[in-house]
Amino acid sequence: MRIVVLTGAGISAESGLPTFRDADGLWEGHDPMTVATPEAYDDDPDLVHRFYDERRAALGRVRPNAAHVALARLEEALGDDLYLVTQNIDDLHERGGSRRVHHMHGRLRAAWCTTCDHRASWHGPLRDRPPCPACERPTLRPDVVWFGEVPHGMDDIERELWECDLFVSIGTSGLVYPAAAFVHYAVGNGKRTLELNLDASGTSGDVHESRRGPATELVPAWVDELLSGAGVTS
Ligand code: OAD
């Protein structure tokens, strides 16, 4: 069985990273449009750099949780039959043990040079405009996808959705496109769909099955169920 799993901020919430749209969401006090658009970066690059520098630094203070670890266990059992695509820019899937993660909205711990197109792993701040490791120009920006920009690898995602048997969405509000449309694409092409989320989401009404609860409980339980049902040992 081929499975596509889409994750959002909810899977990292219990690790201590605030989600975007919940009551304690990260955007409180910051209108997302003031920090997550190319226009915002043109208008006030210092604000945008400070915002992402703080988020990058916060990664050092959090750890993957049982939901991330369970998905790594699923990858171990299914190999290439699991395609994990995340909207998250944190690295908790990798630190939880997943080896193949498609970051459709980019990665916090990466920088992109707008002069020479070089991409580099990046763990420190960018606000002081460090030189690009390739061309030495001070033109590195966070390697994240902002509103109005095209998410990474949409062709790959579409192919995986087309080829899968089951689509599972975990911890996402289903409000941001194109990710919010994956479930419609899956349903429209006859795939089984499941949602694991704390609350009702924008796409709860569209999935075949919706389970409500914290990711650290729902995801390990679903992985256990799947692996025992499929007769695959982890
Ligand atoms: P949101 O903050 O919009 O939604 C988080 C979802 O996780 C909500 O539906 C919550 O109910 C759920 N949730 C919260 N805690 C949970 C828990 N412990 N267990 C399970 N579910 C939980 O985050 P995303 O849907 O990821 O894009 O947001 C999508 C995109 O919007 C982000 O990637 C980002 C943002 O703007 C860009 O920056 C381009």
PDB file of C-alpha atoms and ligand atoms in Angstrom:
ATOM      1  CA  MET A   1       0.000   0.000   0.000  1.00  0.00           C
ATOM      2  CA  ARG A   2       1.334   3.411  -0.967  1.00  0.00           C
ATOM      3  CA  ILE A   3       0.632   6.227   1.466  1.00  0.00           C
ATOM      4  CA  VAL A   4       1.018   9.995   1.180  1.00  0.00           C
ATOM      5  CA  VAL A   5       1.166  11.791   4.536  1.00  0.00           C
ATOM      6  CA  LEU A   6       0.788  15.584   4.671  1.00  0.00           C
ATOM      7  CA  THR A   7       1.751  17.267   7.927  1.00  0.00           C
ATOM      8  CA  GLY A   8       1.207  20.785   9.252  1.00  0.00           C
ATOM      9  CA  ALA A   9       2.046  22.854  12.307  1.00  0.00           C
ATOM     10  CA  GLY A  10      -0.211  20.724  14.565  1.00  0.00           C
ATOM     11  CA  ILE A  11       2.252  17.825  14.513  1.00  0.00           C
ATOM     12  CA  SER A  12       4.941  20.010  16.062  1.00  0.00           C
ATOM     13  CA  ALA A  13       2.667  21.793  18.559  1.00  0.00           C
ATOM     14  CA  GLU A  14       3.331  19.345  21.393  1.00  0.00           C
ATOM     15  CA  SER A  15       7.069  19.794  20.858  1.00  0.00           C
ATOM     16  CA  GLY A  16       6.552  23.420  21.823  1.00  0.00           C
ATOM     17  CA  LEU A  17       6.398  25.139  18.435  1.00  0.00           C
ATOM     18  CA  PRO A  18       3.291  27.327  18.219  1.00  0.00           C
ATOM     19  CA  THR A  19       0.902  26.713  15.318  1.00  0.00           C
ATOM     20  CA  PHE A  20      -0.058  29.541  12.990  1.00  0.00           C
ATOM     21  CA  ARG A  21      -3.766  29.885  13.558  1.00  0.00           C
ATOM     22  CA  ASP A  22      -4.605  28.533  17.021  1.00  0.00           C
ATOM     23  CA  ALA A  23      -5.263  30.829  19.975  1.00  0.00           C
ATOM     24  CA  ASP A  24      -1.602  30.899  20.976  1.00  0.00           C
ATOM     25  CA  GLY A  25      -0.537  30.989  17.338  1.00  0.00           C
ATOM     26  CA  LEU A  26       2.723  32.390  16.220  1.00  0.00           C
ATOM     27  CA  TRP A  27       1.091  35.068  14.161  1.00  0.00           C
ATOM     28  CA  GLU A  28      -0.410  36.837  17.191  1.00  0.00           C
ATOM     29  CA  GLY A  29       1.186  40.213  17.307  1.00  0.00           C
ATOM     30  CA  HIS A  30       2.545  39.622  13.825  1.00  0.00           C
ATOM     31  CA  ASP A  31       0.262  39.860  10.846  1.00  0.00           C
ATOM     32  CA  PRO A  32       1.541  37.005   8.661  1.00  0.00           C
ATOM     33  CA  MET A  33       1.451  39.266   5.660  1.00  0.00           C
ATOM     34  CA  THR A  34       3.977  41.559   7.339  1.00  0.00           C
ATOM     35  CA  VAL A  35       6.591  38.840   7.514  1.00  0.00           C
ATOM     36  CA  ALA A  36       5.815  36.067   5.045  1.00  0.00           C
ATOM     37  CA  THR A  37       5.622  37.727   1.638  1.00  0.00           C
ATOM     38  CA  PRO A  38       8.264  38.880  -0.855  1.00  0.00           C
ATOM     39  CA  GLU A  39       6.731  42.376  -0.589  1.00  0.00           C
ATOM     40  CA  ALA A  40       7.258  42.404   3.189  1.00  0.00           C
ATOM     41  CA  TYR A  41      10.879  41.400   2.633  1.00  0.00           C
ATOM     42  CA  ASP A  42      11.368  44.238   0.156  1.00  0.00           C
ATOM     43  CA  ASP A  43       9.720  46.735   2.545  1.00  0.00           C
ATOM     44  CA  ASP A  44      11.314  45.692   5.835  1.00  0.00           C
ATOM     45  CA  PRO A  45      13.981  42.980   5.482  1.00  0.00           C
ATOM     46  CA  ASP A  46      15.209  43.523   9.057  1.00  0.00           C
ATOM     47  CA  LEU A  47      11.797  42.637  10.506  1.00  0.00           C
ATOM     48  CA  VAL A  48      11.521  39.547   8.308  1.00  0.00           C
ATOM     49  CA  HIS A  49      15.061  38.401   9.184  1.00  0.00           C
ATOM     50  CA  ARG A  50      14.461  38.931  12.916  1.00  0.00           C
ATOM     51  CA  PHE A  51      11.247  36.965  12.741  1.00  0.00           C
ATOM     52  CA  TYR A  52      12.823  33.953  11.001  1.00  0.00           C
ATOM     53  CA  ASP A  53      16.056  34.181  13.027  1.00  0.00           C
ATOM     54  CA  GLU A  54      13.989  33.818  16.197  1.00  0.00           C
ATOM     55  CA  ARG A  55      12.142  30.824  14.807  1.00  0.00           C
ATOM     56  CA  ARG A  56      15.406  29.201  13.673  1.00  0.00           C
ATOM     57  CA  ALA A  57      16.903  29.715  17.131  1.00  0.00           C
ATOM     58  CA  ALA A  58      13.787  28.183  18.729  1.00  0.00           C
ATOM     59  CA  LEU A  59      14.476  24.905  16.926  1.00  0.00           C
ATOM     60  CA  GLY A  60      17.445  24.383  19.212  1.00  0.00           C
ATOM     61  CA  ARG A  61      15.118  24.394  22.227  1.00  0.00           C
ATOM     62  CA  VAL A  62      12.603  21.798  21.044  1.00  0.00           C
ATOM     63  CA  ARG A  63      12.636  18.087  20.353  1.00  0.00           C
ATOM     64  CA  PRO A  64      10.647  15.773  18.103  1.00  0.00           C
ATOM     65  CA  ASN A  65       7.621  14.185  19.736  1.00  0.00           C
ATOM     66  CA  ALA A  66       5.959  10.767  19.570  1.00  0.00           C
ATOM     67  CA  ALA A  67       4.093  11.678  16.370  1.00  0.00           C
ATOM     68  CA  HIS A  68       7.296  12.500  14.461  1.00  0.00           C
ATOM     69  CA  VAL A  69       8.903   9.311  15.761  1.00  0.00           C
ATOM     70  CA  ALA A  70       5.891   7.212  14.758  1.00  0.00           C
ATOM     71  CA  LEU A  71       6.094   8.489  11.172  1.00  0.00           C
ATOM     72  CA  ALA A  72       9.791   7.565  11.099  1.00  0.00           C
ATOM     73  CA  ARG A  73       8.780   4.076  12.226  1.00  0.00           C
ATOM     74  CA  LEU A  74       6.271   3.946   9.387  1.00  0.00           C
ATOM     75  CA  GLU A  75       8.979   4.939   6.902  1.00  0.00           C
ATOM     76  CA  GLU A  76      11.222   2.212   8.283  1.00  0.00           C
ATOM     77  CA  ALA A  77       8.472  -0.342   7.620  1.00  0.00           C
ATOM     78  CA  LEU A  78       7.154   0.922   4.278  1.00  0.00           C
ATOM     79  CA  GLY A  79      10.271   2.384   2.685  1.00  0.00           C
ATOM     80  CA  ASP A  80       9.458   4.121  -0.605  1.00  0.00           C
ATOM     81  CA  ASP A  81       5.771   3.314  -0.221  1.00  0.00           C
ATOM     82  CA  LEU A  82       5.542   6.215   2.225  1.00  0.00           C
ATOM     83  CA  TYR A  83       5.790   9.746   0.858  1.00  0.00           C
ATOM     84  CA  LEU A  84       5.985  12.344   3.637  1.00  0.00           C
ATOM     85  CA  VAL A  85       5.286  15.910   2.569  1.00  0.00           C
ATOM     86  CA  THR A  86       5.257  18.660   5.158  1.00  0.00           C
ATOM     87  CA  GLN A  87       4.220  22.292   5.171  1.00  0.00           C
ATOM     88  CA  ASN A  88       6.436  22.722   8.217  1.00  0.00           C
ATOM     89  CA  ILE A  89       9.727  24.535   7.946  1.00  0.00           C
ATOM     90  CA  ASP A  90      11.051  22.984  11.176  1.00  0.00           C
ATOM     91  CA  ASP A  91      13.343  19.936  11.099  1.00  0.00           C
ATOM     92  CA  LEU A  92      11.512  17.780  13.638  1.00  0.00           C
ATOM     93  CA  HIS A  93      10.615  15.042  11.149  1.00  0.00           C
ATOM     94  CA  GLU A  94      14.294  14.544  10.322  1.00  0.00           C
ATOM     95  CA  ARG A  95      15.307  14.684  13.970  1.00  0.00           C
ATOM     96  CA  GLY A  96      12.551  12.171  14.740  1.00  0.00           C
ATOM     97  CA  GLY A  97      14.219   9.739  12.336  1.00  0.00           C
ATOM     98  CA  SER A  98      12.515  10.332   8.972  1.00  0.00           C
ATOM     99  CA  ARG A  99      15.023  10.168   6.144  1.00  0.00           C
ATOM    100  CA  ARG A 100      12.890  11.286   3.216  1.00  0.00           C
ATOM    101  CA  VAL A 101      10.896  14.446   3.899  1.00  0.00           C
ATOM    102  CA  HIS A 102       9.579  16.759   1.211  1.00  0.00           C
ATOM    103  CA  HIS A 103       9.496  20.307   2.609  1.00  0.00           C
ATOM    104  CA  MET A 104       7.032  21.979   0.274  1.00  0.00           C
ATOM    105  CA  HIS A 105       7.341  25.333   2.117  1.00  0.00           C
ATOM    106  CA  GLY A 106      11.126  25.160   2.446  1.00  0.00           C
ATOM    107  CA  ARG A 107      13.292  24.845   5.538  1.00  0.00           C
ATOM    108  CA  LEU A 108      14.197  27.225   8.345  1.00  0.00           C
ATOM    109  CA  ARG A 109      17.656  25.751   8.618  1.00  0.00           C
ATOM    110  CA  ALA A 110      18.502  26.671   5.049  1.00  0.00           C
ATOM    111  CA  ALA A 111      19.421  29.900   3.307  1.00  0.00           C
ATOM    112  CA  TRP A 112      19.036  30.879  -0.341  1.00  0.00           C
ATOM    113  CA  CYS A 113      21.132  33.458  -2.148  1.00  0.00           C
ATOM    114  CA  THR A 114      19.003  35.739  -4.287  1.00  0.00           C
ATOM    115  CA  THR A 115      22.076  36.766  -6.305  1.00  0.00           C
ATOM    116  CA  CYS A 116      23.580  33.424  -7.367  1.00  0.00           C
ATOM    117  CA  ASP A 117      20.754  30.970  -6.466  1.00  0.00           C
ATOM    118  CA  HIS A 118      23.036  28.995  -4.124  1.00  0.00           C
ATOM    119  CA  ARG A 119      21.277  27.106  -1.330  1.00  0.00           C
ATOM    120  CA  ALA A 120      23.072  26.214   1.901  1.00  0.00           C
ATOM    121  CA  SER A 121      22.310  24.633   5.262  1.00  0.00           C
ATOM    122  CA  TRP A 122      22.080  27.465   7.753  1.00  0.00           C
ATOM    123  CA  HIS A 123      21.841  27.326  11.537  1.00  0.00           C
ATOM    124  CA  GLY A 124      22.707  30.879  12.607  1.00  0.00           C
ATOM    125  CA  PRO A 125      21.041  34.257  12.134  1.00  0.00           C
ATOM    126  CA  LEU A 126      20.722  36.043   8.794  1.00  0.00           C
ATOM    127  CA  ARG A 127      19.874  39.525  10.085  1.00  0.00           C
ATOM    128  CA  ASP A 128      23.509  40.673   9.990  1.00  0.00           C
ATOM    129  CA  ARG A 129      23.622  39.808   6.287  1.00  0.00           C
ATOM    130  CA  PRO A 130      26.397  37.188   6.297  1.00  0.00           C
ATOM    131  CA  PRO A 131      28.065  36.593   2.911  1.00  0.00           C
ATOM    132  CA  CYS A 132      26.796  33.857   0.641  1.00  0.00           C
ATOM    133  CA  PRO A 133      29.207  30.881   0.874  1.00  0.00           C
ATOM    134  CA  ALA A 134      29.291  30.737  -2.941  1.00  0.00           C
ATOM    135  CA  CYS A 135      29.340  34.322  -4.278  1.00  0.00           C
ATOM    136  CA  GLU A 136      30.071  36.250  -1.038  1.00  0.00           C
ATOM    137  CA  ARG A 137      27.306  38.767  -1.675  1.00  0.00           C
ATOM    138  CA  PRO A 138      25.222  39.669   1.445  1.00  0.00           C
ATOM    139  CA  THR A 139      22.045  38.476  -0.228  1.00  0.00           C
ATOM    140  CA  LEU A 140      20.956  35.378   1.707  1.00  0.00           C
ATOM    141  CA  ARG A 141      17.293  35.040   2.662  1.00  0.00           C
ATOM    142  CA  PRO A 142      15.516  32.259   4.560  1.00  0.00           C
ATOM    143  CA  ASP A 143      14.937  29.358   2.161  1.00  0.00           C
ATOM    144  CA  VAL A 144      11.223  29.311   2.893  1.00  0.00           C
ATOM    145  CA  VAL A 145       8.245  29.700   0.593  1.00  0.00           C
ATOM    146  CA  TRP A 146       6.304  32.909   1.184  1.00  0.00           C
ATOM    147  CA  PHE A 147       2.709  33.707   0.260  1.00  0.00           C
ATOM    148  CA  GLY A 148       2.615  34.340  -3.459  1.00  0.00           C
ATOM    149  CA  GLU A 149       5.590  32.032  -4.154  1.00  0.00           C
ATOM    150  CA  VAL A 150       5.331  28.551  -5.625  1.00  0.00           C
ATOM    151  CA  PRO A 151       5.812  25.632  -3.187  1.00  0.00           C
ATOM    152  CA  HIS A 152       8.668  23.247  -3.903  1.00  0.00           C
ATOM    153  CA  GLY A 153       8.218  20.077  -5.949  1.00  0.00           C
ATOM    154  CA  MET A 154       4.537  20.308  -6.838  1.00  0.00           C
ATOM    155  CA  ASP A 155       5.009  17.878  -9.750  1.00  0.00           C
ATOM    156  CA  ASP A 156       6.447  15.235  -7.409  1.00  0.00           C
ATOM    157  CA  ILE A 157       3.612  15.724  -4.936  1.00  0.00           C
ATOM    158  CA  GLU A 158       0.978  15.428  -7.637  1.00  0.00           C
ATOM    159  CA  ARG A 159       2.560  12.235  -8.953  1.00  0.00           C
ATOM    160  CA  GLU A 160       2.670  10.721  -5.454  1.00  0.00           C
ATOM    161  CA  LEU A 161      -0.968  11.654  -4.833  1.00  0.00           C
ATOM    162  CA  TRP A 162      -1.906  10.044  -8.127  1.00  0.00           C
ATOM    163  CA  GLU A 163      -0.028   6.831  -7.310  1.00  0.00           C
ATOM    164  CA  CYS A 164      -1.033   6.419  -3.664  1.00  0.00           C
ATOM    165  CA  ASP A 165      -3.797   4.293  -2.141  1.00  0.00           C
ATOM    166  CA  LEU A 166      -4.243   6.346   1.023  1.00  0.00           C
ATOM    167  CA  PHE A 167      -3.845  10.070   1.760  1.00  0.00           C
ATOM    168  CA  VAL A 168      -3.466  11.116   5.396  1.00  0.00           C
ATOM    169  CA  SER A 169      -3.478  14.700   6.607  1.00  0.00           C
ATOM    170  CA  ILE A 170      -2.072  15.407  10.075  1.00  0.00           C
ATOM    171  CA  GLY A 171      -2.219  18.620  12.120  1.00  0.00           C
ATOM    172  CA  THR A 172      -3.114  21.090   9.426  1.00  0.00           C
ATOM    173  CA  SER A 173      -5.972  23.598   9.289  1.00  0.00           C
ATOM    174  CA  GLY A 174      -6.587  22.921   5.596  1.00  0.00           C
ATOM    175  CA  LEU A 175      -6.805  26.627   4.862  1.00  0.00           C
ATOM    176  CA  VAL A 176      -3.651  27.284   2.848  1.00  0.00           C
ATOM    177  CA  TYR A 177      -3.463  26.284  -0.797  1.00  0.00           C
ATOM    178  CA  PRO A 178      -2.208  24.352  -2.637  1.00  0.00           C
ATOM    179  CA  ALA A 179      -1.802  21.888   0.299  1.00  0.00           C
ATOM    180  CA  ALA A 180      -5.472  22.293   1.229  1.00  0.00           C
ATOM    181  CA  ALA A 181      -6.411  20.922  -2.189  1.00  0.00           C
ATOM    182  CA  PHE A 182      -4.467  17.650  -1.860  1.00  0.00           C
ATOM    183  CA  VAL A 183      -7.417  15.965  -0.185  1.00  0.00           C
ATOM    184  CA  HIS A 184      -9.737  16.995  -3.022  1.00  0.00           C
ATOM    185  CA  TYR A 185      -7.266  15.698  -5.582  1.00  0.00           C
ATOM    186  CA  ALA A 186      -6.994  12.403  -3.675  1.00  0.00           C
ATOM    187  CA  VAL A 187     -10.750  11.961  -3.250  1.00  0.00           C
ATOM    188  CA  GLY A 188     -11.363  12.931  -6.879  1.00  0.00           C
ATOM    189  CA  ASN A 189      -8.972  10.202  -7.975  1.00  0.00           C
ATOM    190  CA  GLY A 190     -10.575   7.505  -5.855  1.00  0.00           C
ATOM    191  CA  LYS A 191      -8.068   7.407  -2.985  1.00  0.00           C
ATOM    192  CA  ARG A 192      -8.983   6.659   0.614  1.00  0.00           C
ATOM    193  CA  THR A 193      -8.477   9.710   2.874  1.00  0.00           C
ATOM    194  CA  LEU A 194      -7.955  10.128   6.609  1.00  0.00           C
ATOM    195  CA  GLU A 195      -7.437  13.181   8.802  1.00  0.00           C
ATOM    196  CA  LEU A 196      -5.770  13.206  12.238  1.00  0.00           C
ATOM    197  CA  ASN A 197      -6.266  16.601  13.885  1.00  0.00           C
ATOM    198  CA  LEU A 198      -7.002  18.208  17.230  1.00  0.00           C
ATOM    199  CA  ASP A 199     -10.056  20.111  15.964  1.00  0.00           C
ATOM    200  CA  ALA A 200     -12.220  20.246  12.897  1.00  0.00           C
ATOM    201  CA  SER A 201     -10.273  21.647   9.949  1.00  0.00           C
ATOM    202  CA  GLY A 202     -11.224  23.276   6.665  1.00  0.00           C
ATOM    203  CA  THR A 203     -11.134  19.860   5.001  1.00  0.00           C
ATOM    204  CA  SER A 204     -12.682  17.656   7.740  1.00  0.00           C
ATOM    205  CA  GLY A 205     -15.903  17.431   5.757  1.00  0.00           C
ATOM    206  CA  ASP A 206     -14.099  16.150   2.674  1.00  0.00           C
ATOM    207  CA  VAL A 207     -12.188  13.168   4.089  1.00  0.00           C
ATOM    208  CA  HIS A 208     -13.521   9.629   4.448  1.00  0.00           C
ATOM    209  CA  GLU A 209     -12.541   9.517   8.117  1.00  0.00           C
ATOM    210  CA  SER A 210     -11.604  12.223  10.601  1.00  0.00           C
ATOM    211  CA  ARG A 211     -10.108  11.418  14.015  1.00  0.00           C
ATOM    212  CA  ARG A 212      -9.843  14.159  16.635  1.00  0.00           C
ATOM    213  CA  GLY A 213      -7.159  14.376  19.299  1.00  0.00           C
ATOM    214  CA  PRO A 214      -3.534  15.304  19.940  1.00  0.00           C
ATOM    215  CA  ALA A 215      -1.034  14.126  17.338  1.00  0.00           C
ATOM    216  CA  THR A 216       1.160  12.439  19.961  1.00  0.00           C
ATOM    217  CA  GLU A 217      -1.718  10.053  20.678  1.00  0.00           C
ATOM    218  CA  LEU A 218      -3.419   9.707  17.303  1.00  0.00           C
ATOM    219  CA  VAL A 219      -0.367   9.225  15.097  1.00  0.00           C
ATOM    220  CA  PRO A 220       1.375   6.413  17.050  1.00  0.00           C
ATOM    221  CA  ALA A 221      -1.987   4.638  17.440  1.00  0.00           C
ATOM    222  CA  TRP A 222      -2.707   4.910  13.699  1.00  0.00           C
ATOM    223  CA  VAL A 223       0.788   3.669  12.795  1.00  0.00           C
ATOM    224  CA  ASP A 224       0.405   0.704  15.166  1.00  0.00           C
ATOM    225  CA  GLU A 225      -2.977  -0.100  13.673  1.00  0.00           C
ATOM    226  CA  LEU A 226      -1.696   0.148  10.131  1.00  0.00           C
ATOM    227  CA  LEU A 227       1.407  -1.939  10.685  1.00  0.00           C
ATOM    228  CA  SER A 228      -0.429  -4.689  12.496  1.00  0.00           C
ATOM    229  CA  GLY A 229      -3.266  -4.649   9.942  1.00  0.00           C
ATOM    230  CA  ALA A 230      -0.865  -4.700   7.008  1.00  0.00           C
ATOM    231  CA  GLY A 231       1.115  -7.488   8.611  1.00  0.00           C
ATOM    232  CA  VAL A 232       4.274  -5.411   8.315  1.00  0.00           C
ATOM    233  CA  THR A 233       6.592  -5.555  11.279  1.00  0.00           C
ATOM    234  CA  SER A 234       8.405  -2.428  12.371  1.00  0.00           C
TER     235      SER A 234
HETATM  236  P1  OAD B   1      -2.291  26.029  11.217  1.00  0.00           P
HETATM  237  O1  OAD B   1      -1.819  26.780  12.408  1.00  0.00           O
HETATM  238  O2  OAD B   1      -3.110  26.762  10.217  1.00  0.00           O
HETATM  239  O3  OAD B   1      -3.170  24.785  11.700  1.00  0.00           O
HETATM  240  C1  OAD B   1      -2.702  23.919  12.707  1.00  0.00           C
HETATM  241  C2  OAD B   1      -3.720  22.788  12.855  1.00  0.00           C
HETATM  242  O4  OAD B   1      -3.169  21.862  13.779  1.00  0.00           O
HETATM  243  C3  OAD B   1      -5.082  23.217  13.377  1.00  0.00           C
HETATM  244  O5  OAD B   1      -6.103  22.625  12.587  1.00  0.00           O
HETATM  245  C4  OAD B   1      -5.112  22.658  14.818  1.00  0.00           C
HETATM  246  O6  OAD B   1      -6.408  22.228  15.200  1.00  0.00           O
HETATM  247  C5  OAD B   1      -4.170  21.469  14.700  1.00  0.00           C
HETATM  248  N1  OAD B   1      -3.498  21.149  15.954  1.00  0.00           N
HETATM  249  C6  OAD B   1      -3.040  21.974  16.919  1.00  0.00           C
HETATM  250  N2  OAD B   1      -2.440  21.297  17.897  1.00  0.00           N
HETATM  251  C7  OAD B   1      -2.496  19.977  17.549  1.00  0.00           C
HETATM  252  C8  OAD B   1      -2.053  18.767  18.157  1.00  0.00           C
HETATM  253  N3  OAD B   1      -1.414  18.766  19.314  1.00  0.00           N
HETATM  254  N4  OAD B   1      -2.301  17.626  17.503  1.00  0.00           N
HETATM  255  C9  OAD B   1      -2.957  17.599  16.312  1.00  0.00           C
HETATM  256  N5  OAD B   1      -3.395  18.704  15.697  1.00  0.00           N
HETATM  257  C10 OAD B   1      -3.162  19.885  16.301  1.00  0.00           C
HETATM  258  O7  OAD B   1      -1.016  25.358  10.540  1.00  0.00           O
HETATM  259  P2  OAD B   1      -0.849  24.778   9.065  1.00  0.00           P
HETATM  260  O8  OAD B   1      -2.107  24.146   8.603  1.00  0.00           O
HETATM  261  O9  OAD B   1       0.380  23.963   9.081  1.00  0.00           O
HETATM  262  O10 OAD B   1       2.627  28.617   5.299  1.00  0.00           O
HETATM  263  O11 OAD B   1      -0.586  26.090   8.229  1.00  0.00           O
HETATM  264  C11 OAD B   1      -0.383  25.960   6.850  1.00  0.00           C
HETATM  265  C12 OAD B   1       0.530  27.044   6.349  1.00  0.00           C
HETATM  266  O12 OAD B   1       0.022  28.325   6.734  1.00  0.00           O
HETATM  267  C13 OAD B   1       1.925  27.042   6.942  1.00  0.00           C
HETATM  268  O13 OAD B   1       2.776  26.112   6.328  1.00  0.00           O
HETATM  269  C14 OAD B   1       2.383  28.429   6.699  1.00  0.00           C
HETATM  270  C15 OAD B   1       1.131  29.166   7.148  1.00  0.00           C
HETATM  271  O14 OAD B   1       0.927  30.384   6.657  1.00  0.00           O
HETATM  272  C16 OAD B   1       3.525  29.545   4.897  1.00  0.00           C
HETATM  273  O15 OAD B   1       4.190  30.196   5.672  1.00  0.00           O
HETATM  274  C17 OAD B   1       3.643  29.663   3.401  1.00  0.00           C
END
